[in-house]
JSON list of C-alpha atoms in Angstrom, two decimals:
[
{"chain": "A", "resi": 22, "resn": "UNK", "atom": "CA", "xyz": [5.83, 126.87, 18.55]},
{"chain": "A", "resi": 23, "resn": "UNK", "atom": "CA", "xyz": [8.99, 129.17, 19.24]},
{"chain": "A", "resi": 24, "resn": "UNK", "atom": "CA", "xyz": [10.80, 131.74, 17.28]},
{"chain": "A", "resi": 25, "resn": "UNK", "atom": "CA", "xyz": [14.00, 133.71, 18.35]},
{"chain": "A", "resi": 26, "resn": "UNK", "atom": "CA", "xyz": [17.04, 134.20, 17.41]},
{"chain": "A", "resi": 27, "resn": "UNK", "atom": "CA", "xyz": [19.71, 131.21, 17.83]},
{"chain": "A", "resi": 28, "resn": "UNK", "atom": "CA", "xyz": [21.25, 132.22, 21.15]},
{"chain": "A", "resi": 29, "resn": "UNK", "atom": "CA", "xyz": [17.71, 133.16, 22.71]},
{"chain": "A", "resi": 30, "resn": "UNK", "atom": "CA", "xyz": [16.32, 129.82, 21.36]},
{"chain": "A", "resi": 31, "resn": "UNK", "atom": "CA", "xyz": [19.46, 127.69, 22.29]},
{"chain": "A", "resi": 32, "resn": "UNK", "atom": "CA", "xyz": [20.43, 129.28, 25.93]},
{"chain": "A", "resi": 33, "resn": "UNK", "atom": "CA", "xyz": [16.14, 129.54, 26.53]},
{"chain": "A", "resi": 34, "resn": "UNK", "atom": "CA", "xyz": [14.21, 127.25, 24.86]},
{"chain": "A", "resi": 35, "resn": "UNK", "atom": "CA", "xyz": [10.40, 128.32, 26.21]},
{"chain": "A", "resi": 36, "resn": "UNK", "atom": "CA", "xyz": [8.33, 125.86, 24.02]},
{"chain": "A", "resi": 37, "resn": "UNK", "atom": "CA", "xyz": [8.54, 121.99, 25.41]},
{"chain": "A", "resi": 38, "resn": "UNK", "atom": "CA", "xyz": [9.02, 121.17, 22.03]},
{"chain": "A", "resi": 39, "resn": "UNK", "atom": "CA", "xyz": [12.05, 123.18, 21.42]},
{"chain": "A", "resi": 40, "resn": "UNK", "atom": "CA", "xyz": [13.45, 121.87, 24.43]},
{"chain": "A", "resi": 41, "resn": "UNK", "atom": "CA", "xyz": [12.81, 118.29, 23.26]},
{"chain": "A", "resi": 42, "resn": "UNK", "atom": "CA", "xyz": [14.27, 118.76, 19.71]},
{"chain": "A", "resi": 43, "resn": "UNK", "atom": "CA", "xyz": [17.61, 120.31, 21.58]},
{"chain": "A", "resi": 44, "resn": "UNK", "atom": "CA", "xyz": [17.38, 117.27, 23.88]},
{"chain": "A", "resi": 45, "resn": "UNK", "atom": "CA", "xyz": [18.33, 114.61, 20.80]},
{"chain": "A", "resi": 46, "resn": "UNK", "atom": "CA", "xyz": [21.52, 117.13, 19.75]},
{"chain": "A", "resi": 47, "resn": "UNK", "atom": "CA", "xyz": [24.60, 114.94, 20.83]},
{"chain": "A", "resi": 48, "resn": "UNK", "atom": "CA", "xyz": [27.12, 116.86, 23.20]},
{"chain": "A", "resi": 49, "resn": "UNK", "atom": "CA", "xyz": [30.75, 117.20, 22.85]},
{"chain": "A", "resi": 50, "resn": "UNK", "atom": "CA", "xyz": [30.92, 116.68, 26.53]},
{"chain": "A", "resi": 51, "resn": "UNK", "atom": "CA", "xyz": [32.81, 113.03, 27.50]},
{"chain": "A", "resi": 52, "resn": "UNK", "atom": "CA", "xyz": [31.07, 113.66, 31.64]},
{"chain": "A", "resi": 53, "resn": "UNK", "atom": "CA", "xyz": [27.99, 114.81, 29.97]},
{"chain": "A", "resi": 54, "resn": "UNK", "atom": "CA", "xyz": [25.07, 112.44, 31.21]},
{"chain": "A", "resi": 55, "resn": "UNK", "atom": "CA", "xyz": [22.38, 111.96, 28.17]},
{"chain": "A", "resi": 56, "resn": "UNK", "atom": "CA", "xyz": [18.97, 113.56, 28.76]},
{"chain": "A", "resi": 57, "resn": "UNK", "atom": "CA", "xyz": [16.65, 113.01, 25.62]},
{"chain": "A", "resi": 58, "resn": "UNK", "atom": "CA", "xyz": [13.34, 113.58, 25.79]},
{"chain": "A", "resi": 59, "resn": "UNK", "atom": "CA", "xyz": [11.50, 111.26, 24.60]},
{"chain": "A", "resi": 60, "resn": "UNK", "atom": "CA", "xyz": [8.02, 112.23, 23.19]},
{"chain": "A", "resi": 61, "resn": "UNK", "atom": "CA", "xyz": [4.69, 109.97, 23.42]},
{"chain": "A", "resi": 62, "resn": "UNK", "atom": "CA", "xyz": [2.13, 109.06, 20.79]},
{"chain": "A", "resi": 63, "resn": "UNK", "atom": "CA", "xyz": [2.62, 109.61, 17.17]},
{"chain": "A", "resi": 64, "resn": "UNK", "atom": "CA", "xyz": [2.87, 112.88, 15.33]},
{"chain": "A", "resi": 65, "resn": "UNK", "atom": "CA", "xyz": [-0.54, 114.49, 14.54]},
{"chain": "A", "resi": 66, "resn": "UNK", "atom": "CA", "xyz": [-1.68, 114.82, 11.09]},
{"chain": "A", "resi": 67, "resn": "UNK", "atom": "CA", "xyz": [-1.39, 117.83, 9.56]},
{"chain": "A", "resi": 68, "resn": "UNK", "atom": "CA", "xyz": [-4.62, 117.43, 7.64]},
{"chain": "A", "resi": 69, "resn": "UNK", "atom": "CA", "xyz": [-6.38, 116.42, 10.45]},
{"chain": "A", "resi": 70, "resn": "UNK", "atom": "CA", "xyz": [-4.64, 118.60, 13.47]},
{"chain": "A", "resi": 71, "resn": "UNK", "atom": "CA", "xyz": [-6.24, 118.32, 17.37]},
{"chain": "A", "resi": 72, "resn": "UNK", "atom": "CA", "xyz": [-7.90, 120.59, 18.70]},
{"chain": "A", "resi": 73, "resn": "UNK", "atom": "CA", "xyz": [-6.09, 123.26, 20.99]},
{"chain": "A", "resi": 74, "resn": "UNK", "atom": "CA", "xyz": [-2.56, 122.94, 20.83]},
{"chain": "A", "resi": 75, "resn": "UNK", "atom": "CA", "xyz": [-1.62, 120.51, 18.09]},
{"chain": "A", "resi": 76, "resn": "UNK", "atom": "CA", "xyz": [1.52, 119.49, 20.52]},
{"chain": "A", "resi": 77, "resn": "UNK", "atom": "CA", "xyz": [-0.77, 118.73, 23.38]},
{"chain": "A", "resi": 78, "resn": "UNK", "atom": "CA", "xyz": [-0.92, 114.84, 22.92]},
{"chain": "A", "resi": 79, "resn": "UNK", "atom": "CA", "xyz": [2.69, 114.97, 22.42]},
{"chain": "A", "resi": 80, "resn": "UNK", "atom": "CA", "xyz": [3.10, 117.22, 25.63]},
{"chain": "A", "resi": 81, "resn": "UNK", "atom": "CA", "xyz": [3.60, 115.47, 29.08]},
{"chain": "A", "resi": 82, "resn": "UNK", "atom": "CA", "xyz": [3.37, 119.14, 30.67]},
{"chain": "A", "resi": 83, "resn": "UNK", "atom": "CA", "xyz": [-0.22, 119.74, 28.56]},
{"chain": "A", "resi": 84, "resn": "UNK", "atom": "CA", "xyz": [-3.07, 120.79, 30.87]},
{"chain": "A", "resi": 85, "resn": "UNK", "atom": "CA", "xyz": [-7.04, 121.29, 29.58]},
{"chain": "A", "resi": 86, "resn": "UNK", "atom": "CA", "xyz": [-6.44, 124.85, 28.54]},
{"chain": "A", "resi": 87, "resn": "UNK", "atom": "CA", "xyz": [-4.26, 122.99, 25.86]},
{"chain": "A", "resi": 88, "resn": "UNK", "atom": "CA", "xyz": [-6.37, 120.88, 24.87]},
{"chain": "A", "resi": 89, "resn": "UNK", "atom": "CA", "xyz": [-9.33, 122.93, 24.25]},
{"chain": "A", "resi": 90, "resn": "UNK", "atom": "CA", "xyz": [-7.50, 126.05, 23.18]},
{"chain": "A", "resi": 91, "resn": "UNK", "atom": "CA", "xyz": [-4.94, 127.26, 20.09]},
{"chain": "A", "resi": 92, "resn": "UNK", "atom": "CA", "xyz": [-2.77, 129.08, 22.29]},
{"chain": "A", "resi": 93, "resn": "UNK", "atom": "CA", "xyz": [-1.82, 132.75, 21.22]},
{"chain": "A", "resi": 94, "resn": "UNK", "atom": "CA", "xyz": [1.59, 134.41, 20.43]},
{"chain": "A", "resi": 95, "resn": "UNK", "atom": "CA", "xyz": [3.27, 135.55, 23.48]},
{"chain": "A", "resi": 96, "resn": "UNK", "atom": "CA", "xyz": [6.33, 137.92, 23.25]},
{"chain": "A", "resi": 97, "resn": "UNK", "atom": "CA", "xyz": [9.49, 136.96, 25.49]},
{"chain": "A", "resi": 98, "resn": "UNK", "atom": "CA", "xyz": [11.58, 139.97, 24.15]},
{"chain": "A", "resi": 99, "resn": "UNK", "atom": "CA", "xyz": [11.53, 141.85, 21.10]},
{"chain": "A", "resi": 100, "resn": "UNK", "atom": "CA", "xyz": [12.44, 138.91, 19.01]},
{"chain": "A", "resi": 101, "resn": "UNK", "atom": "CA", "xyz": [11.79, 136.01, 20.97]},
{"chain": "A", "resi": 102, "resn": "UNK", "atom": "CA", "xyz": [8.15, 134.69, 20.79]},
{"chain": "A", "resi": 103, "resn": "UNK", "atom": "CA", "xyz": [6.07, 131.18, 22.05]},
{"chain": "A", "resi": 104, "resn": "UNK", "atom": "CA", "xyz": [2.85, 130.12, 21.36]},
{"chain": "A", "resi": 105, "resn": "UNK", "atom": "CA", "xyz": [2.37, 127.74, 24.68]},
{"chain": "A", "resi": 106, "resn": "UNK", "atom": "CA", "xyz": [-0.06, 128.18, 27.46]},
{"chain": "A", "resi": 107, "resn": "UNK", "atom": "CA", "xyz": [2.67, 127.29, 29.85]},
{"chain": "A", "resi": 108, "resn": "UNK", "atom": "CA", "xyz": [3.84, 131.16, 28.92]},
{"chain": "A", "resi": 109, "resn": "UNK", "atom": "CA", "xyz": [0.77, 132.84, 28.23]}
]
């Protein structure tokens, strides 16, 4: 997924699940226009994980790579990392 610290993670979220999670935090904004992402499917078991990715049938950006492959760490910076193909 994504690690970072909090002002990499919340000013650049790389992962598409980061950015969805940030998407359902309410903003203090009265012009703001809502933009929540809303995820398909149901959450994968974590017993029984897909193959790849485990986000990919959650993913509306996944591709085959993600679906066939666990995708790798991938440093952004010294302390921001994302394990997504979309970055690799």
């Amino acid at each position: 997924v994504e690690r970072g610290t909090v002002d990499e993670v919340l000013r650049s979220p790389q992962h598409p699940y980061t950015r969805a999670l940030l998407s359902a935090v309410p903003s203090t904004r009265l012009d703001a226009q809502p933009a929540f992402i809303r995820l398909p499917g149901e959450t994968p078991s974590p017993a029984n994980p897909p193959s790849g990715c485990h986000f990919h049938p959650r993913c509306r950006q996944a591709t085959a790579v993600c679906r066939e492959r666990y995708p790798e760490t991938t440093a952004l910076s010294s302390t921001h990392t994302v394990r997504c193909h979309l970055h690799a």
